mmCIF file of C-alpha atoms in Angstrom:
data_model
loop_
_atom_site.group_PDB
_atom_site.id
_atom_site.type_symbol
_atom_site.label_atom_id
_atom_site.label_comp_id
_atom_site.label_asym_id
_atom_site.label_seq_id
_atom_site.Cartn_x
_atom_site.Cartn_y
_atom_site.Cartn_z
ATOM 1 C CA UNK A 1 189.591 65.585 39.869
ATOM 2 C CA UNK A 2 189.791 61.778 39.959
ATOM 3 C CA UNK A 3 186.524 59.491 38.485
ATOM 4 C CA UNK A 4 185.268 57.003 40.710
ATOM 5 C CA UNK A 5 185.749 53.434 39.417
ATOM 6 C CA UNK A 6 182.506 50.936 39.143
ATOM 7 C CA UNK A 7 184.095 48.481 41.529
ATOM 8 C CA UNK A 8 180.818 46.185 40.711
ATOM 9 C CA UNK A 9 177.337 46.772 39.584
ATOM 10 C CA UNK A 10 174.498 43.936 40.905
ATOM 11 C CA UNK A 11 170.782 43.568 41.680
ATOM 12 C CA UNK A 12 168.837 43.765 44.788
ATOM 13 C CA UNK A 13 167.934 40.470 45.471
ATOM 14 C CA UNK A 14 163.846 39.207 46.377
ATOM 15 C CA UNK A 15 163.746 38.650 49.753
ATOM 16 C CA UNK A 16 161.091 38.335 53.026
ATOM 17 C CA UNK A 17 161.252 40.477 56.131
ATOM 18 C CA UNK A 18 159.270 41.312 59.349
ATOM 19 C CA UNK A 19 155.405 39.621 59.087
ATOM 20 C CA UNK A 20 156.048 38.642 55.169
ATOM 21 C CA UNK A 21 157.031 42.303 53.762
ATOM 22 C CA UNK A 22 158.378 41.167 50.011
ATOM 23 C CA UNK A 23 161.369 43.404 49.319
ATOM 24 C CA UNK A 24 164.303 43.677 47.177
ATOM 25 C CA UNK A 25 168.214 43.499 49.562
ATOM 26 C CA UNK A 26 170.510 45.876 47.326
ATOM 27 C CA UNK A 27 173.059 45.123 50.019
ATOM 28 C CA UNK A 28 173.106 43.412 53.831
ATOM 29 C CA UNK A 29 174.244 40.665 56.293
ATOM 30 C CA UNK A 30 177.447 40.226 54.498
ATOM 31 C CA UNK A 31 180.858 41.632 54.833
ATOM 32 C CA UNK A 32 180.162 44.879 57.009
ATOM 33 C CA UNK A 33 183.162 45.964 55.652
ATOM 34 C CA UNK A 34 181.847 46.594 52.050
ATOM 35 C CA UNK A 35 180.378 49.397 52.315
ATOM 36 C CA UNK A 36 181.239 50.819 55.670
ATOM 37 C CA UNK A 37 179.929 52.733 57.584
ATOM 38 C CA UNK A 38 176.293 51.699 56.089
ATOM 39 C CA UNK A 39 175.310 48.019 56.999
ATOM 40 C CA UNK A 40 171.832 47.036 54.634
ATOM 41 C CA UNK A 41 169.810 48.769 52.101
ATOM 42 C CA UNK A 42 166.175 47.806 51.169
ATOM 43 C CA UNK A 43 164.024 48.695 48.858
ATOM 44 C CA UNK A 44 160.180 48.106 49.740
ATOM 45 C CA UNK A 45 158.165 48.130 46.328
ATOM 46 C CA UNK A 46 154.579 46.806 45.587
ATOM 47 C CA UNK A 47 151.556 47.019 44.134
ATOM 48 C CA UNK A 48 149.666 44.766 45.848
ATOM 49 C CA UNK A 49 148.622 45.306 49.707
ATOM 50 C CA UNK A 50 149.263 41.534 50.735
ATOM 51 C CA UNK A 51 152.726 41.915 50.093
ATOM 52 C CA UNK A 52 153.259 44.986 52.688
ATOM 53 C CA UNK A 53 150.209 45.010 54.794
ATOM 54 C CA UNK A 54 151.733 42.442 57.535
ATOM 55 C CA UNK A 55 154.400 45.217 57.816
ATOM 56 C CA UNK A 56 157.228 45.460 60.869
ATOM 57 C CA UNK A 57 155.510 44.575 64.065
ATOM 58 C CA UNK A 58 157.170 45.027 67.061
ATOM 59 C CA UNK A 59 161.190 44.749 67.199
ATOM 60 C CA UNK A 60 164.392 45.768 68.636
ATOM 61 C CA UNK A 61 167.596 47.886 67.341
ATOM 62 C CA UNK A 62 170.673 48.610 68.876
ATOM 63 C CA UNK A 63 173.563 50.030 67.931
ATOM 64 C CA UNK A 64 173.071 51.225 64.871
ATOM 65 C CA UNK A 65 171.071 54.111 63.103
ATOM 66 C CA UNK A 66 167.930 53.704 60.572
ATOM 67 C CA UNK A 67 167.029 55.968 57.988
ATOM 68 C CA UNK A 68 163.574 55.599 55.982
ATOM 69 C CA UNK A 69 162.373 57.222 52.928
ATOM 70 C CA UNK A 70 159.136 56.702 51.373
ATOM 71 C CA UNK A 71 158.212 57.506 47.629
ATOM 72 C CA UNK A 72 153.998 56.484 47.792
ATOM 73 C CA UNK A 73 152.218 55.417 50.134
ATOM 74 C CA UNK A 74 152.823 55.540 53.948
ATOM 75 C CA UNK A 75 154.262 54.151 57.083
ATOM 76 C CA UNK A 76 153.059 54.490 60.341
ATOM 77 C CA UNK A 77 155.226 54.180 63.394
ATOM 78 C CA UNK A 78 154.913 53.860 67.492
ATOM 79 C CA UNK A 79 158.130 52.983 69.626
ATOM 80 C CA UNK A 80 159.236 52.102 73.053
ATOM 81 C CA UNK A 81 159.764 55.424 73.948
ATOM 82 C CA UNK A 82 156.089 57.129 73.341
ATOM 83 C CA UNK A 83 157.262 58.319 69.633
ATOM 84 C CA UNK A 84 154.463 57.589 67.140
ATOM 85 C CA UNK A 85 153.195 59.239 63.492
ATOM 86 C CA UNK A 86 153.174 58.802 60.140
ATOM 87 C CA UNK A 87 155.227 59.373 57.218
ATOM 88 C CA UNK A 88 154.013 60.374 53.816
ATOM 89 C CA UNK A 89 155.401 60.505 50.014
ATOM 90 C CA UNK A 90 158.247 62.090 50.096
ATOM 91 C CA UNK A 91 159.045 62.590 53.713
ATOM 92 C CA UNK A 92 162.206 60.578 55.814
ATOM 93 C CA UNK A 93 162.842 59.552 59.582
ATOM 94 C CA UNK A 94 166.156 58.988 61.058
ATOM 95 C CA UNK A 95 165.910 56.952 63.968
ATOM 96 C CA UNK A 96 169.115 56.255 66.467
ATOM 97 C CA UNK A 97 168.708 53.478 68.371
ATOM 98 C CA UNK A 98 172.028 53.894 70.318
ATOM 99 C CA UNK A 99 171.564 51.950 73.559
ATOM 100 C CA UNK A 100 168.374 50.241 72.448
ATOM 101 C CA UNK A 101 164.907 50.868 71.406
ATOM 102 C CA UNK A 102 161.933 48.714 70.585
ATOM 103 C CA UNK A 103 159.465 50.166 67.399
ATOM 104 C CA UNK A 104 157.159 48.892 65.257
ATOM 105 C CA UNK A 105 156.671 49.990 61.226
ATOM 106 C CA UNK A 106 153.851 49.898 59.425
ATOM 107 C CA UNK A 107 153.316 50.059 55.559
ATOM 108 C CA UNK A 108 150.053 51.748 54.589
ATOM 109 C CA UNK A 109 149.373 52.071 50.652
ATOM 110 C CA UNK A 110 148.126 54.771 48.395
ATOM 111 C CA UNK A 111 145.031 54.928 47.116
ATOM 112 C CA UNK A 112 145.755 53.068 44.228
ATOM 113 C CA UNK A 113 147.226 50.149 46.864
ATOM 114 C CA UNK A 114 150.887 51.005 45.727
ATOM 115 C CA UNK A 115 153.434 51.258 48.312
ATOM 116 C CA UNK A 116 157.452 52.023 48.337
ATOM 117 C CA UNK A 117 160.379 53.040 50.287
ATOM 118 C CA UNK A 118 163.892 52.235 51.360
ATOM 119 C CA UNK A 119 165.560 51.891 54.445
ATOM 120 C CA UNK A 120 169.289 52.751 55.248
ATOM 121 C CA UNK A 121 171.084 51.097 58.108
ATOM 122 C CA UNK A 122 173.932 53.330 59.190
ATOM 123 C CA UNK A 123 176.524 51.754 62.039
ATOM 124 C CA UNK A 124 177.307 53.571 65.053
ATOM 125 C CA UNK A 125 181.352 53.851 66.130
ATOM 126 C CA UNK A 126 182.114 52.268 69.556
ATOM 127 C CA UNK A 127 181.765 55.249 71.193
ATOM 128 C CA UNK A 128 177.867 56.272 69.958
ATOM 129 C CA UNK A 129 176.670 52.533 70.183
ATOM 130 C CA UNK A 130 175.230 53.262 73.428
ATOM 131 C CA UNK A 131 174.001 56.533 73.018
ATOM 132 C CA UNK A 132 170.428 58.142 74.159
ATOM 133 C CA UNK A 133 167.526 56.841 71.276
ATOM 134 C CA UNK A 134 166.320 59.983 69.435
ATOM 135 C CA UNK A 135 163.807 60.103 65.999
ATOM 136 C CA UNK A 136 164.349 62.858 63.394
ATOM 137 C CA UNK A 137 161.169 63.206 61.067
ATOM 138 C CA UNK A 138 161.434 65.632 58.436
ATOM 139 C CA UNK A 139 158.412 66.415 56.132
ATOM 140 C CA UNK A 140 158.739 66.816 52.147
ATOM 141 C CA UNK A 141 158.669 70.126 52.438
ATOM 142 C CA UNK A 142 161.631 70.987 54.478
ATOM 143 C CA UNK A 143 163.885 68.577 52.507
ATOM 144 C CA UNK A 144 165.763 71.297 49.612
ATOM 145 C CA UNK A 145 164.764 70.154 45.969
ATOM 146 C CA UNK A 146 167.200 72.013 43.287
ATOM 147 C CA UNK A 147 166.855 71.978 39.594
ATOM 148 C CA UNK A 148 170.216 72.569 37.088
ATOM 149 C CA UNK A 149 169.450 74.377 33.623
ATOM 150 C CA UNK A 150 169.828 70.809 31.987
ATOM 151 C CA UNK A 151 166.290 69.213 34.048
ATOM 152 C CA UNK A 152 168.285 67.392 36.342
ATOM 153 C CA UNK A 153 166.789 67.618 39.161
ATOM 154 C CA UNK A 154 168.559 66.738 43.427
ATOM 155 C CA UNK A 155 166.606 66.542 46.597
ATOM 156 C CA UNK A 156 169.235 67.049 49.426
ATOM 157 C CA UNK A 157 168.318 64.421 52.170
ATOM 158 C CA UNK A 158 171.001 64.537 54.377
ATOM 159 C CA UNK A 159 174.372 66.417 53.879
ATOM 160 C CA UNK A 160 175.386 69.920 51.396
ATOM 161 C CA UNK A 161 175.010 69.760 47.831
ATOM 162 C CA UNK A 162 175.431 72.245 45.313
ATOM 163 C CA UNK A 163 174.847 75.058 48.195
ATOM 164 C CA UNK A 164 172.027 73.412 49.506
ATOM 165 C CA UNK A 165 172.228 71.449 52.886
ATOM 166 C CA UNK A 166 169.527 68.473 53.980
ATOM 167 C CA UNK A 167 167.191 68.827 57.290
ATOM 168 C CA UNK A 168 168.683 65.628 58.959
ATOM 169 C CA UNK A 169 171.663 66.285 61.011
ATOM 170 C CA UNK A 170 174.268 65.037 63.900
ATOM 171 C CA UNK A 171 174.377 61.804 61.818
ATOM 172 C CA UNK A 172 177.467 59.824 63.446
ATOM 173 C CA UNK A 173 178.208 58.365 59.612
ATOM 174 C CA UNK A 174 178.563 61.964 58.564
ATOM 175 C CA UNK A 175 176.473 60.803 55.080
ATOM 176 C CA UNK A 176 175.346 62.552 51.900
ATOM 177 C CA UNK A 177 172.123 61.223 50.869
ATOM 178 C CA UNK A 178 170.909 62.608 47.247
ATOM 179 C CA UNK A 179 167.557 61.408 45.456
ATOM 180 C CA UNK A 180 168.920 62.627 41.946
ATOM 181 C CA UNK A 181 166.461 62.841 38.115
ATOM 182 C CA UNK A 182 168.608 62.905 34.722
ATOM 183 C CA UNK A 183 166.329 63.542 31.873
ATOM 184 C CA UNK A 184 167.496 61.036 28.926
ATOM 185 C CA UNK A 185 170.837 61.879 27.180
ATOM 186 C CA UNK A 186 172.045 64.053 29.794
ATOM 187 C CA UNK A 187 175.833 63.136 31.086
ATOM 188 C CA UNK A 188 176.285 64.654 34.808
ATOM 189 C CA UNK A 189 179.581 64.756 36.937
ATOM 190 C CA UNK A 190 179.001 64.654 40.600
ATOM 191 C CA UNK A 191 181.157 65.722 43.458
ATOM 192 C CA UNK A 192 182.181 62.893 46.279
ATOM 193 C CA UNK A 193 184.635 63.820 48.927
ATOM 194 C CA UNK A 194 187.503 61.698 48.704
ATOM 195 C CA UNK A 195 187.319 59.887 51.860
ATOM 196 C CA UNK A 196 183.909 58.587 51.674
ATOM 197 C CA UNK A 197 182.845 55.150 50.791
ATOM 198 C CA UNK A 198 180.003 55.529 47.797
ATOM 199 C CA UNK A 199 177.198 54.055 45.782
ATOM 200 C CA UNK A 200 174.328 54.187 43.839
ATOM 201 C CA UNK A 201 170.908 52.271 43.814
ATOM 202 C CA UNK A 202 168.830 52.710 40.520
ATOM 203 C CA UNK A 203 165.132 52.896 41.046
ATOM 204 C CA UNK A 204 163.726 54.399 37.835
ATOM 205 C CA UNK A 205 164.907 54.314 34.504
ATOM 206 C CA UNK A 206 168.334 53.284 33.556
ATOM 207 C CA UNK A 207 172.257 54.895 33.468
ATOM 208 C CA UNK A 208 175.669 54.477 32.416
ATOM 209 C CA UNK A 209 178.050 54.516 35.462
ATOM 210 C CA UNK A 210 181.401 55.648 34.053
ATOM 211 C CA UNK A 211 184.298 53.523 35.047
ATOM 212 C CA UNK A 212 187.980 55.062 35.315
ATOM 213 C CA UNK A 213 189.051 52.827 33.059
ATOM 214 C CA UNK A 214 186.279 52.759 30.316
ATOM 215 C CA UNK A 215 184.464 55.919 30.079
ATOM 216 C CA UNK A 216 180.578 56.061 29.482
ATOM 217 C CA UNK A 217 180.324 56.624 25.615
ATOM 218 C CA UNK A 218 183.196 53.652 24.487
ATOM 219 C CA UNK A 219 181.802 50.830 22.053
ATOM 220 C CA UNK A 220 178.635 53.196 21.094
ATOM 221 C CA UNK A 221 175.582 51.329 20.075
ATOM 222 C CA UNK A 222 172.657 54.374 20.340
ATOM 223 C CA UNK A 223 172.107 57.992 20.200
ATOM 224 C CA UNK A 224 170.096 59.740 22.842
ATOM 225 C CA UNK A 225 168.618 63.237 22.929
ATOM 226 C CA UNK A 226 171.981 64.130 21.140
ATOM 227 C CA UNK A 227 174.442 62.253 22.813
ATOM 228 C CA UNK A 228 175.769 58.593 22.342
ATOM 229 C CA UNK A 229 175.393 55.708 25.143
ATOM 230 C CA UNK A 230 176.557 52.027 25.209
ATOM 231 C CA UNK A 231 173.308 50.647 26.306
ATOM 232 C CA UNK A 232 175.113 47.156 27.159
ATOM 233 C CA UNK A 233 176.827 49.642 30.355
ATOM 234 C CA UNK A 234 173.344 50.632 31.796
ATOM 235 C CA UNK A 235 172.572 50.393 35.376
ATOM 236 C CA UNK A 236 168.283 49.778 35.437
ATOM 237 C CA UNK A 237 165.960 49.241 37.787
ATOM 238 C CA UNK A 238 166.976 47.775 41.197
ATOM 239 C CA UNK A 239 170.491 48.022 40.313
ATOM 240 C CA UNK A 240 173.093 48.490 43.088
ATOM 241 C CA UNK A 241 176.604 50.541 41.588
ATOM 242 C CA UNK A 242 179.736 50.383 43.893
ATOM 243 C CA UNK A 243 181.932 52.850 43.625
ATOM 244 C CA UNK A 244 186.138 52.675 44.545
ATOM 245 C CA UNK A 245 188.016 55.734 45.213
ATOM 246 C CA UNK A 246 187.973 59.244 43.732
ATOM 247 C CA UNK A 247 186.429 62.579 44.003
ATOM 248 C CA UNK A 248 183.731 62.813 41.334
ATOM 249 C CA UNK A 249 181.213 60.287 39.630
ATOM 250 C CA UNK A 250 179.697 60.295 36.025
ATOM 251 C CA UNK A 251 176.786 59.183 34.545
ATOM 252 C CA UNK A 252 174.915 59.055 31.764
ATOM 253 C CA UNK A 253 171.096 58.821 31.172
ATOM 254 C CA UNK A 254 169.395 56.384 29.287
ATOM 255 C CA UNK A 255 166.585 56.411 26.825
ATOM 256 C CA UNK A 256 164.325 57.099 29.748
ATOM 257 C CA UNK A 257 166.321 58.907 31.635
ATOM 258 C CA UNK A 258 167.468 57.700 35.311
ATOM 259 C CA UNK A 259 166.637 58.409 38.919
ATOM 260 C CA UNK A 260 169.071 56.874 41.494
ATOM 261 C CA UNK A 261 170.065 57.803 45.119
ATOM 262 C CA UNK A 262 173.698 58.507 45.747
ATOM 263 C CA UNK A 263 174.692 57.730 48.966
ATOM 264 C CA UNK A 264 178.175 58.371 50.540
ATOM 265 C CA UNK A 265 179.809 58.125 53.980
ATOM 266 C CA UNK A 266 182.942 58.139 55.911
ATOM 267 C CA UNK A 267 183.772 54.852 57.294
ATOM 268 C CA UNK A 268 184.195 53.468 60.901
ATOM 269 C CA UNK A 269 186.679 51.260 60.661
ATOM 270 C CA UNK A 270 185.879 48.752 63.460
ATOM 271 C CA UNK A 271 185.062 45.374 64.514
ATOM 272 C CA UNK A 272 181.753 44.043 63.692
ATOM 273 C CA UNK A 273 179.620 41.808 65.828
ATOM 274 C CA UNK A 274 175.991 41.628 64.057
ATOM 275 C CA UNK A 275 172.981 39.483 64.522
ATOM 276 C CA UNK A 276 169.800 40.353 63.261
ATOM 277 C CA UNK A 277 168.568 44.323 64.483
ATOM 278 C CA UNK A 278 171.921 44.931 66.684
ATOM 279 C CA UNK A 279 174.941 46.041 65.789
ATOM 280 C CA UNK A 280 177.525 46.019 68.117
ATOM 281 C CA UNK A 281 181.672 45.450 68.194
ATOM 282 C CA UNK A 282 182.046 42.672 70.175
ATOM 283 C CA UNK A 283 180.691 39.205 70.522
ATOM 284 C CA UNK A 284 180.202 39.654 73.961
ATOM 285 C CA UNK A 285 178.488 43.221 73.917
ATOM 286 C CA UNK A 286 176.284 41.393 71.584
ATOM 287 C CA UNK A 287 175.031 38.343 73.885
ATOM 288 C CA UNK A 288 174.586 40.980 76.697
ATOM 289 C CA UNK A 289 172.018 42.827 74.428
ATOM 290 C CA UNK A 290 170.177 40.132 73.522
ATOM 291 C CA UNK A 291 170.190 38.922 77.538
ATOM 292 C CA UNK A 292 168.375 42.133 78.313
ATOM 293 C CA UNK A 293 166.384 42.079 75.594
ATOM 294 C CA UNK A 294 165.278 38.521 77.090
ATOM 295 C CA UNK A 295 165.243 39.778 80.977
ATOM 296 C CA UNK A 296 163.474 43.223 80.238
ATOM 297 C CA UNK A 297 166.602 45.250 81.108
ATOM 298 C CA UNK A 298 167.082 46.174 76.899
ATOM 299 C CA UNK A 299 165.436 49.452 77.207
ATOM 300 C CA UNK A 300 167.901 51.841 79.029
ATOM 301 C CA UNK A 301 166.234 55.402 81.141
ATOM 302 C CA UNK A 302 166.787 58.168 79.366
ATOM 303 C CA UNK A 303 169.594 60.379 80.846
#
């Protein structure tokens, strides 16, 4: 087995999107390259309605495919194609946009006002970009939650972990997509498959990343629930970990312990030509979308 090197830890960075949603950017409208096959990662988080309210109103996607997961609160959505609903705490959509689709997303809070979520864009290879929009909503309760003897605790999102295998399928980035709980001073190893591209996004709490070439545990500064952690190497809230190659990644948990989302894929490997919600290859496929988009030809009958 081969550890996973931190290629570079950094913070999602404040930013404004649809009608004035305030969000954090962990990664996005940089080099697609990066972290190929997945193009932008947000993480919606507030406490205060006027921040979220405004929400997504109505927009296009093409070319690419969206995946949403809520923590509290809710978002309702409507589309193009007659889809609407809601999604709670806990539950995820997928949505393919292939040839094109117009939706709308809404952010409704709990009822103590707090809201959060994240949303996954995935790219499609040349040959999906056009393929038939489709939705995949999966409730909390169909997503597989497992628990080790140590308290660590996975929910399976998308993918096969540890026996268990994720509701969302027929994904064309072929991802694992883990929601994983350390309880503090608990080290955990976890399996990657070699030829995916990898990271991790902190939400809660805080954890050592070990690095191939300095293992969590080196230059020691605290004790935690038995075990020893450099606390200058923790990863905390809102922190974005990029992994290299390997097959396995390590971590340690804080004082607090640490929840993060592990997210892997196999990349594409193809030209990118990206403005705004579409995703195509080529500069030209790209002004053609946005001329139907402005002649009313964007929204393609379903086959």
């Amino acid at each position: 087995m081969s550890l996973r090197p931190t290629l570079e830890t950094r913070k999602a960075i404040p930013t404004m999107e649809g009608a004035g949603v305030k969000l954090h950017r962990a990664f996005g409208f940089q080099d697609p390259s990066e972290l190929d096959p997945f193009l932008l990662f947000d993480d919606f988080r507030n406490e205060r309605p006027q921040d979220y309210q405004a929400g997504f109103p109505w927009h296009p996607h093409r070319g690419i495919e969206t995946i949403t997961y809520v923590l509290s609160g809710s978002v309702e959505h409507s589309d193009s194609l007659g889809n609407n609903g809601t999604l709670g705490a806990g539950d995820v959509q997928w949505m393919t946009a292939g040839s094109g689709i117009l939706h709308q997303e809404m952010p409704k809070g709990s009822q103590t006002g707090q809201m959060h979520g994240f949303q996954l864009w995935g790219n499609l290879p040349a040959a999906q970009k056009m393929t038939t929009p489709r939705y995949q909503d999966v409730p909390r309760k169909e997503i597989p939650e497992i628990m080790d003897d140590d308290g660590t605790v996975v929910r399976v999102i998308v993918g096969t972990f540890w026996g268990k295998t994720g509701p969302v399928d027929g994904i064309a980035a072929d991802p694992q997509y883990l929601d994983i709980q350390i309880p503090a001073g608990v080290k955990k190893t976890f399996p990657i498959d070699t030829y995916r591209r990898a990271f991790a996004y902190v939400f809660e709490g805080a954890g050592a990343f070990a690095d191939a070439s300095r293992p969590a545990g080196v230059l020691l500064e605290k004790e935690v629930g038995g075990q020893e952690v450099n606390i200058r190497d923790m990863s905390g809230d809102r922190t974005l970990v990029r992994f290299g190659s390997g097959d396995e990644v390590t971590v340690q948990a804080g004082p607090e312990g640490v929840r993060f989302l592990l997210i892997s894929g196999a990349p594409i490997n193809e030209p990118v030509a990206w403005h705004g919600p579409i995703v195509m290859n080529t500069r030209t496929e790209l002004e053609q979308a946005f001329r139907e988009l402005r002649n009313g030809r964007f929204i393609r009958p379903a086959h």
